[in-house]
Backbone as CSV, one residue per row, in Angstrom:
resi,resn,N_x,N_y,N_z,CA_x,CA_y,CA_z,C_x,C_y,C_z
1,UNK,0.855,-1.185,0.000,0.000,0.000,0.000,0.892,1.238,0.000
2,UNK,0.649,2.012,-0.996,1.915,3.622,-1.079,0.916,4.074,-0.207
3,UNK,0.397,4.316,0.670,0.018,5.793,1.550,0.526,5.491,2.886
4,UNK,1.464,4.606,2.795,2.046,4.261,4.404,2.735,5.470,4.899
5,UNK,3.173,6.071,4.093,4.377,6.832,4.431,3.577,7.760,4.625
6,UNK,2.552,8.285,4.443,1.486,9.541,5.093,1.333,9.176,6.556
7,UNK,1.353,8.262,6.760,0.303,7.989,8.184,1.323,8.663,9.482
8,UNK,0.711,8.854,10.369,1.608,9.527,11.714,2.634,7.998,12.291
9,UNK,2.970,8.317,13.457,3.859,7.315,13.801,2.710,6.174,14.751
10,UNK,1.944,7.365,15.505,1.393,6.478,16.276,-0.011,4.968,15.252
11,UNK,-0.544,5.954,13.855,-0.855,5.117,13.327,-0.021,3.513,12.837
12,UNK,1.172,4.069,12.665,1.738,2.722,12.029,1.892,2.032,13.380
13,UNK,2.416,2.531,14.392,2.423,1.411,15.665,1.062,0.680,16.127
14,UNK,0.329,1.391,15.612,-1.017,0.320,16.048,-1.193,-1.048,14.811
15,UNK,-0.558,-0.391,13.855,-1.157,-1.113,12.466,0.579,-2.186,12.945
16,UNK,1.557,-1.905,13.798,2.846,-3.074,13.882,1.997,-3.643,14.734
17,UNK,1.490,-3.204,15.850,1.313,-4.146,17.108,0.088,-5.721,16.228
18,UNK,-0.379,-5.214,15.381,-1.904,-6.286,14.416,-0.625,-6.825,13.395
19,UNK,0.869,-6.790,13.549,1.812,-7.324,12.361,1.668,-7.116,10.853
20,UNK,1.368,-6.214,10.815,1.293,-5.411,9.594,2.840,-5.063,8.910
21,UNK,2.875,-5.888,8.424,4.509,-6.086,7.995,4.789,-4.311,6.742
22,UNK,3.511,-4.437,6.181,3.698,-2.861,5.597,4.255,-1.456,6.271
23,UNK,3.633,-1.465,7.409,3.497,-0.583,8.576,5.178,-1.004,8.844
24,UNK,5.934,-1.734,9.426,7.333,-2.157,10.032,8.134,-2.111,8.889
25,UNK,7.728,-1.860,7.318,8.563,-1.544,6.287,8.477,-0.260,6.419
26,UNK,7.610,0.783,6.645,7.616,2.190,6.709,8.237,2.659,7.805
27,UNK,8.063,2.477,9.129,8.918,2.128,10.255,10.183,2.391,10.224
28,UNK,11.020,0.801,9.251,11.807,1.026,9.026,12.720,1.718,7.705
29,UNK,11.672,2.104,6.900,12.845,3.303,5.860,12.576,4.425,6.782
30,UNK,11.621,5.099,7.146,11.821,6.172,8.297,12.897,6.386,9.102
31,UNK,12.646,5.311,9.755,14.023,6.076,11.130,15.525,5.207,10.980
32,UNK,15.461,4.693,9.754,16.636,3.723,10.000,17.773,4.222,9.821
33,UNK,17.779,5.403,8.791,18.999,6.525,8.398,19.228,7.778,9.782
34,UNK,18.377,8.249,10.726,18.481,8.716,11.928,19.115,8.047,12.639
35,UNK,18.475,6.693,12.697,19.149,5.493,14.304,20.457,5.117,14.016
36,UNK,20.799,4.969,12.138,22.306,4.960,11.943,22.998,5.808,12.429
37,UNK,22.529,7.176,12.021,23.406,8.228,12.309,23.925,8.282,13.991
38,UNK,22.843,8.282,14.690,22.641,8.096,15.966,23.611,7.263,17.292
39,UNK,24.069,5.695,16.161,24.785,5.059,16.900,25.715,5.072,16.082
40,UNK,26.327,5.646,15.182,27.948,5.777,14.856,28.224,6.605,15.321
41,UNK,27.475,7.813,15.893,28.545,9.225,16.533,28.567,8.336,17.879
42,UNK,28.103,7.615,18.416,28.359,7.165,19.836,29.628,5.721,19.379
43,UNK,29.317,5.198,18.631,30.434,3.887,18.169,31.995,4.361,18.444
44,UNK,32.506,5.052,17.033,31.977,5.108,15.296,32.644,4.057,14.847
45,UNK,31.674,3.102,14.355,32.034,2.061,13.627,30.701,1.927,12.721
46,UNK,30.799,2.192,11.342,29.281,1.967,10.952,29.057,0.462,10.867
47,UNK,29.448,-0.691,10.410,29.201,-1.569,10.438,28.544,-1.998,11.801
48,UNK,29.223,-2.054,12.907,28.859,-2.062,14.477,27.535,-1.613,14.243
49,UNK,27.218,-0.114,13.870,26.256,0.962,14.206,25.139,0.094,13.031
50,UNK,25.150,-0.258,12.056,24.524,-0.879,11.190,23.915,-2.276,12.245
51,UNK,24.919,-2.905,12.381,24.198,-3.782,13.148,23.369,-4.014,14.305
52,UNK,23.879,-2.876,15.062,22.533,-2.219,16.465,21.447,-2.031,15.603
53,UNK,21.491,-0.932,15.067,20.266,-0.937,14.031,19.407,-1.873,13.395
54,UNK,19.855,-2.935,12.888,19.529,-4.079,12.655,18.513,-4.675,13.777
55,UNK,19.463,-5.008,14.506,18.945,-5.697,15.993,17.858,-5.105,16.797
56,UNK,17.391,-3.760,16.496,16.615,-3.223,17.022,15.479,-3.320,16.626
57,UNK,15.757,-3.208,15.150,13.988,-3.362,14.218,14.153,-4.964,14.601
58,UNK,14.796,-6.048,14.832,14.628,-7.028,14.541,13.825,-7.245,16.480
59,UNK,14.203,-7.015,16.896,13.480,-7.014,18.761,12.362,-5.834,17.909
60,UNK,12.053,-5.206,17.560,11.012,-4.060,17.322,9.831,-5.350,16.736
61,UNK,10.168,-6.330,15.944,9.421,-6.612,14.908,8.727,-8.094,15.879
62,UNK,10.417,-8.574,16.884,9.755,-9.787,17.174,8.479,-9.894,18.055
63,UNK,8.743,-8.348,19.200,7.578,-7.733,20.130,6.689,-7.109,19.813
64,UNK,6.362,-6.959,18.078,5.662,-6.170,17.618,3.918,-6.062,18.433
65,UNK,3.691,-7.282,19.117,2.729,-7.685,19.553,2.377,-7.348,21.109
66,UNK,3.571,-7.065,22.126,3.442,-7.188,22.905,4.151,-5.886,23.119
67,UNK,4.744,-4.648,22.486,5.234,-3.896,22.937,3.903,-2.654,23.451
68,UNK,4.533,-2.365,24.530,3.304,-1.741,25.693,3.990,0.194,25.290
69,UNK,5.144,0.384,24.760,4.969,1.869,24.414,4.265,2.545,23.843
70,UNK,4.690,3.721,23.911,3.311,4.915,23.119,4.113,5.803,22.151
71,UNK,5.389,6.058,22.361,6.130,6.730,21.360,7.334,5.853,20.873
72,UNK,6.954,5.952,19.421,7.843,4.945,18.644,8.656,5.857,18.830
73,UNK,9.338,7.335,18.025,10.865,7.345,17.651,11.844,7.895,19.161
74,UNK,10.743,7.959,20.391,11.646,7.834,22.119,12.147,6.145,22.034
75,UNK,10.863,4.954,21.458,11.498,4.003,21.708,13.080,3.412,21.156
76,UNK,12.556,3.862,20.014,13.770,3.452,18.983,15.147,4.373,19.169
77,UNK,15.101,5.631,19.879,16.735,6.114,19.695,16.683,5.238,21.391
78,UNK,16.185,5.288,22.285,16.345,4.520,23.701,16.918,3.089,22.958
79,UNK,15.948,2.290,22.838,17.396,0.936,22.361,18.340,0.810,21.613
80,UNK,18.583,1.601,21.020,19.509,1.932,20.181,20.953,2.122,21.240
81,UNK,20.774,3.480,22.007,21.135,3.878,22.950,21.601,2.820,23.866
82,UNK,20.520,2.013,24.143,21.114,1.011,25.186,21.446,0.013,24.429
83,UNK,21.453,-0.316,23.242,22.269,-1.464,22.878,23.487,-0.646,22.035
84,UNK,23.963,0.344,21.993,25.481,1.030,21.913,26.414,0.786,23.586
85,UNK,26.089,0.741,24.446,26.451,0.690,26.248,26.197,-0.350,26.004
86,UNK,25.896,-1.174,25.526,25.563,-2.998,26.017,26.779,-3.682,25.328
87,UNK,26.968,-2.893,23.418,28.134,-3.172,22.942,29.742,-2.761,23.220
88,UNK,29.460,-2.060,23.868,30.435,-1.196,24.187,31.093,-2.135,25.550
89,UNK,30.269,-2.269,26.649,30.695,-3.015,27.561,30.826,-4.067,27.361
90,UNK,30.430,-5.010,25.932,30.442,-6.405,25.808,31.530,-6.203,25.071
91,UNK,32.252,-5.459,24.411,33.520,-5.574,24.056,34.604,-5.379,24.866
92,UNK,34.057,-4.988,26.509,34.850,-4.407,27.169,36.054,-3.578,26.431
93,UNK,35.728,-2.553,25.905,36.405,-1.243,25.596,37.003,-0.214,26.323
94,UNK,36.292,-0.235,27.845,36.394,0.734,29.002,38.067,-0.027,29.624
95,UNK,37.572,-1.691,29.959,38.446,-2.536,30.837,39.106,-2.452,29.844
96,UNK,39.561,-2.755,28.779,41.241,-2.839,27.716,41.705,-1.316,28.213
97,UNK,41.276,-0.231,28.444,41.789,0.828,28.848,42.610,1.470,30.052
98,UNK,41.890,0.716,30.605,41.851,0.687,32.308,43.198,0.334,32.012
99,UNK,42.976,-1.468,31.754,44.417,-2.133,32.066,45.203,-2.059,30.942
100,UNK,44.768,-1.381,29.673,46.351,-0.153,29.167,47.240,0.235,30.201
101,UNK,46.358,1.363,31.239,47.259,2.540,31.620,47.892,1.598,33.129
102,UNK,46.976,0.300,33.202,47.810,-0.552,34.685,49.321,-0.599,34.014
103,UNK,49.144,-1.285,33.022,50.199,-1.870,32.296,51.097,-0.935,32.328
104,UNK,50.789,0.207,31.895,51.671,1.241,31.395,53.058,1.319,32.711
105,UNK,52.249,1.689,34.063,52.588,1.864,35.347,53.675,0.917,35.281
106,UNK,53.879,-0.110,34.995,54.896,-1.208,35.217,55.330,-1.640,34.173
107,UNK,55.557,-1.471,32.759,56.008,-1.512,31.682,57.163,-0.209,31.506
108,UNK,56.425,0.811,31.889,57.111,2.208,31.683,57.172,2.524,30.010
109,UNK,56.170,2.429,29.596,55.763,2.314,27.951,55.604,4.209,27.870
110,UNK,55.890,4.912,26.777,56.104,5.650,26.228,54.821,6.852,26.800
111,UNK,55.320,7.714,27.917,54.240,8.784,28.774,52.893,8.988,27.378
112,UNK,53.398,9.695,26.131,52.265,9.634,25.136,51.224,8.873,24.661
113,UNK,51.474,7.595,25.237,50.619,6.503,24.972,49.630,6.832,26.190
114,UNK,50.147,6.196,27.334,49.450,6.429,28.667,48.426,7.763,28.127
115,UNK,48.687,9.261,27.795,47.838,10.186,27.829,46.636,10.151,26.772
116,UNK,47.265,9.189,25.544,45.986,9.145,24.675,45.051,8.551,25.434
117,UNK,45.328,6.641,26.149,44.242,5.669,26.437,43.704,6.924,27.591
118,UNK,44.385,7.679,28.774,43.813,8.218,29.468,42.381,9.168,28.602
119,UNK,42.799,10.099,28.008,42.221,10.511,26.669,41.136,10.057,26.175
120,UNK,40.700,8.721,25.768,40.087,8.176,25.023,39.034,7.443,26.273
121,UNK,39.718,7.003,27.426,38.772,6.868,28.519,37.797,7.796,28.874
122,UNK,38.412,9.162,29.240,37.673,10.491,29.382,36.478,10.601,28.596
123,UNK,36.677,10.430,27.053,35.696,10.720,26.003,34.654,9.477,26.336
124,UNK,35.141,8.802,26.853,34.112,7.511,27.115,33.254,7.611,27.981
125,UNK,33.849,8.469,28.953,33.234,8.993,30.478,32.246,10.096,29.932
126,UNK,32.643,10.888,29.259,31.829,12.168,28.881,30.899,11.725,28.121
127,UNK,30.573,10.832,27.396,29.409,10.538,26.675,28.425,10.111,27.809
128,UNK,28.862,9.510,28.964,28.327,8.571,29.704,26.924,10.063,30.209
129,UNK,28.272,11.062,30.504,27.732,12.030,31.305,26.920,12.983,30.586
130,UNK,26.813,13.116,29.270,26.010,13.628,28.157,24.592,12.954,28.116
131,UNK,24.745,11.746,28.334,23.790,10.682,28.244,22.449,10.751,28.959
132,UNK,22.740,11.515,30.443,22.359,12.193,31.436,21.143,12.562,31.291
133,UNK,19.650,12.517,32.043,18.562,13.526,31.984,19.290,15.230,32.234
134,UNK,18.871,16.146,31.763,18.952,17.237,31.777,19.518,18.091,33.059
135,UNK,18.623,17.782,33.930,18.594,18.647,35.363,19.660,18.081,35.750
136,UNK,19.429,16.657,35.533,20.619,15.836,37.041,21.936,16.386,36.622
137,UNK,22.394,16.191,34.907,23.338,16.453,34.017,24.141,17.372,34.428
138,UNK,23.178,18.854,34.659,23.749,20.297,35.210,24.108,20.401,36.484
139,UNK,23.366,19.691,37.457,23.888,19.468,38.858,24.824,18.701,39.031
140,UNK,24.948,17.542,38.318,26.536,16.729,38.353,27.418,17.507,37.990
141,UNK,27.538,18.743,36.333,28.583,19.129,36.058,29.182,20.299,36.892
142,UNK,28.241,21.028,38.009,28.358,22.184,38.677,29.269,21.598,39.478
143,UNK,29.418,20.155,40.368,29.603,19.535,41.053,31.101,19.370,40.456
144,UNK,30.870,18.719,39.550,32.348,17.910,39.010,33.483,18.798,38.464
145,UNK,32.691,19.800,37.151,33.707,20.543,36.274,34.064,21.612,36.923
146,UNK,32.613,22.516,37.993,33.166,23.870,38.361,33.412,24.137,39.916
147,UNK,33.220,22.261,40.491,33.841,22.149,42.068,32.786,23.030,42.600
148,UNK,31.579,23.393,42.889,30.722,23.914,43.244,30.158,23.148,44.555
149,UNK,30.094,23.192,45.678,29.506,22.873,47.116,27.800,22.422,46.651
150,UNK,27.423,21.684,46.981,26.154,21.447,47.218,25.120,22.433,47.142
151,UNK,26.131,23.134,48.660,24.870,24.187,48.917,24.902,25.607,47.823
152,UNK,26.189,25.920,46.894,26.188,26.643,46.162,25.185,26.271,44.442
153,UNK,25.186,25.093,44.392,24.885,24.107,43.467,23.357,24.404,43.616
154,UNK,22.832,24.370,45.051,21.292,24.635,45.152,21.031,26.024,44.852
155,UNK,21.999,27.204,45.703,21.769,28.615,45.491,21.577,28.886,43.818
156,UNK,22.487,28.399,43.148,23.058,28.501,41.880,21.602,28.426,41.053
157,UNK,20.651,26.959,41.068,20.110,26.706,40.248,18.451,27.064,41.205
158,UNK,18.126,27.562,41.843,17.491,27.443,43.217,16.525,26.483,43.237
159,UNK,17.328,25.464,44.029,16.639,24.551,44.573,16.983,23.604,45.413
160,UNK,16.426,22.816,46.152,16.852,22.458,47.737,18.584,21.951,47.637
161,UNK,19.060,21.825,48.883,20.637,20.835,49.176,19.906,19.428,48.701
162,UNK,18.832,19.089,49.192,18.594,17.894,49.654,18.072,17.176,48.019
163,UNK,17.705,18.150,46.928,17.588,17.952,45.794,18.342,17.375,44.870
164,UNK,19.855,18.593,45.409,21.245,18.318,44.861,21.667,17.789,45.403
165,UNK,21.786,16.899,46.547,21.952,15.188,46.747,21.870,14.438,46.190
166,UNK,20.452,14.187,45.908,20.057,12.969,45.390,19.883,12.998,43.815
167,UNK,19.825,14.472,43.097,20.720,14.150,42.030,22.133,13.492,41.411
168,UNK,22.751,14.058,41.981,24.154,13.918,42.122,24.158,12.370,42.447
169,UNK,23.326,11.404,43.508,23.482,10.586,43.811,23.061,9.294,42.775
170,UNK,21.959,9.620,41.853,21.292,9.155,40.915,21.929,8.931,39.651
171,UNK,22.788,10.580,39.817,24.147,10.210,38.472,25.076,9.218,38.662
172,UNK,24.886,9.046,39.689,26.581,8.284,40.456,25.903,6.755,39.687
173,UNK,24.972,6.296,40.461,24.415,5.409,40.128,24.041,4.788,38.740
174,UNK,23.528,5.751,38.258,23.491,5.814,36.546,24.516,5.322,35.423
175,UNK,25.591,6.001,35.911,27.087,5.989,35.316,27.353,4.522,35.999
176,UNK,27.246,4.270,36.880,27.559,3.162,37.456,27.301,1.708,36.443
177,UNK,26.110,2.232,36.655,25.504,0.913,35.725,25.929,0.798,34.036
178,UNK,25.603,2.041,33.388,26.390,1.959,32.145,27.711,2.010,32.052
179,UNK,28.530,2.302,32.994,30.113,1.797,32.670,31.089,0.949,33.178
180,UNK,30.317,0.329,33.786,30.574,-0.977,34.323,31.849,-0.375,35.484
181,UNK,31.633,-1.709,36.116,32.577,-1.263,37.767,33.991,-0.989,37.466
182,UNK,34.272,-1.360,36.823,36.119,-0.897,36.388,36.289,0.394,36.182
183,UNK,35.904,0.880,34.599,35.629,2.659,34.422,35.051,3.034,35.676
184,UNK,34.205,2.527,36.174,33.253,3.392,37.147,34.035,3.909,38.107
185,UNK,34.841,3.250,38.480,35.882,3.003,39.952,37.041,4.131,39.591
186,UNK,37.395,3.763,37.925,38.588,5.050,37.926,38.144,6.579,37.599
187,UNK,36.507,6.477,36.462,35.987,7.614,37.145,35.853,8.500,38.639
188,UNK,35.250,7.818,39.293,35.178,7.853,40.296,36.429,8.911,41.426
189,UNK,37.549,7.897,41.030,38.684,8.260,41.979,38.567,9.392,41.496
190,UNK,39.186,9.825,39.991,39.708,11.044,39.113,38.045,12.167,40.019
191,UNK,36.743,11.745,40.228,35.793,13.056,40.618,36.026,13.426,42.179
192,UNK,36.547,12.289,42.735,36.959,12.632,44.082,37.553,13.340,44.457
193,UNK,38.812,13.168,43.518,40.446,13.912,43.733,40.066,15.225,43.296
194,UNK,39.607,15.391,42.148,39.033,16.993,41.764,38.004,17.678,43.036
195,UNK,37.309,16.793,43.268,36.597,17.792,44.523,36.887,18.417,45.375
């Protein structure tokens, strides 16, 4: 049927959830050149990024029946999203880094090396922290980048200490989970020592 490509999003998700294989072809020429784009700036590997993509319409198509969302293109950059952090940690990319710069320590391998993997960890960390809901995002970075007190952190944005706690505490947690306990741990030290 050519008038697929008229219909809104929420029409074609009703017409996937009844397996309307027309509807999950429109679906996917729609957002499939976005969700590429999407997971190679977080990769960049397009092949990799091709294949999240893949995997997503392919879980999109197998739950077509049972998926309980209401907004297709929140769903689709969200798994996308979480299956870039799923690949990422299943290649352990963070841990080869880590134990680069162990290595380095007792090898005594060339200071320039050590500063790239350090380098390339950072950028790994900063996506983590980009990744962030909005509010919490700005209260972590007041915290982290401009060493800001709690209670200046609340004055700053006005709103409670007890707010900017449990933001701050939620990021911790957050990051936690997407960068697995190794990065997490040398993040970690490096936000301490700055504080």
């Amino acid at each position: 049927m050519s008038n697929y490509n008229k219909l809104s999003d929420d029409e074609l998700l009703a017409l996937l959830k009844k397996s309307d294989s027309n509807a999950f072809a429109e679906v996917y020429n729609r957002y499939k050149v976005l969700l590429h784009t999407h997971a190679y700036k977080k990769l960049p590997d397009r092949e990799e990024a091709k294949d999240i993509v893949q995997d997503v319409f392919t879980t999109l198509w197998k739950n077509r029946e049972n998926n309980a969302f209401n907004n297709l293109p929140g769903y689709l950059y969200t798994a996308v999203r979480n299956s870039v952090i799923n690949h990422i940690t299943r290649n352990g990319v963070k841990t080869r880094y880590i134990t680069s710069i162990q290595n380095f320590s007792a090898s005594g391998q060339i200071i320039a090396d050590h500063l790239i993997r350090e380098k390339q960890l950072a950028e790994i960390i900063e996506k983590e922290i980009e990744a962030l809901p909005s509010k919490m995002r700005a209260v972590f970075e007041l915290s982290r980048k401009e060493h800001l007190s709690h209670k200046e952190i609340a004055q700053r944005l006005d709103i409670s200490e007890k707010t900017v706690d449990k933001q701050i505490s939620n990021a911790l947690k957050i990051l936690k989970t997407r960068m697995g306990m190794a990065a997490f741990l040398t993040f970690l030290f490096s936000y301490y020592n700055f504080k």
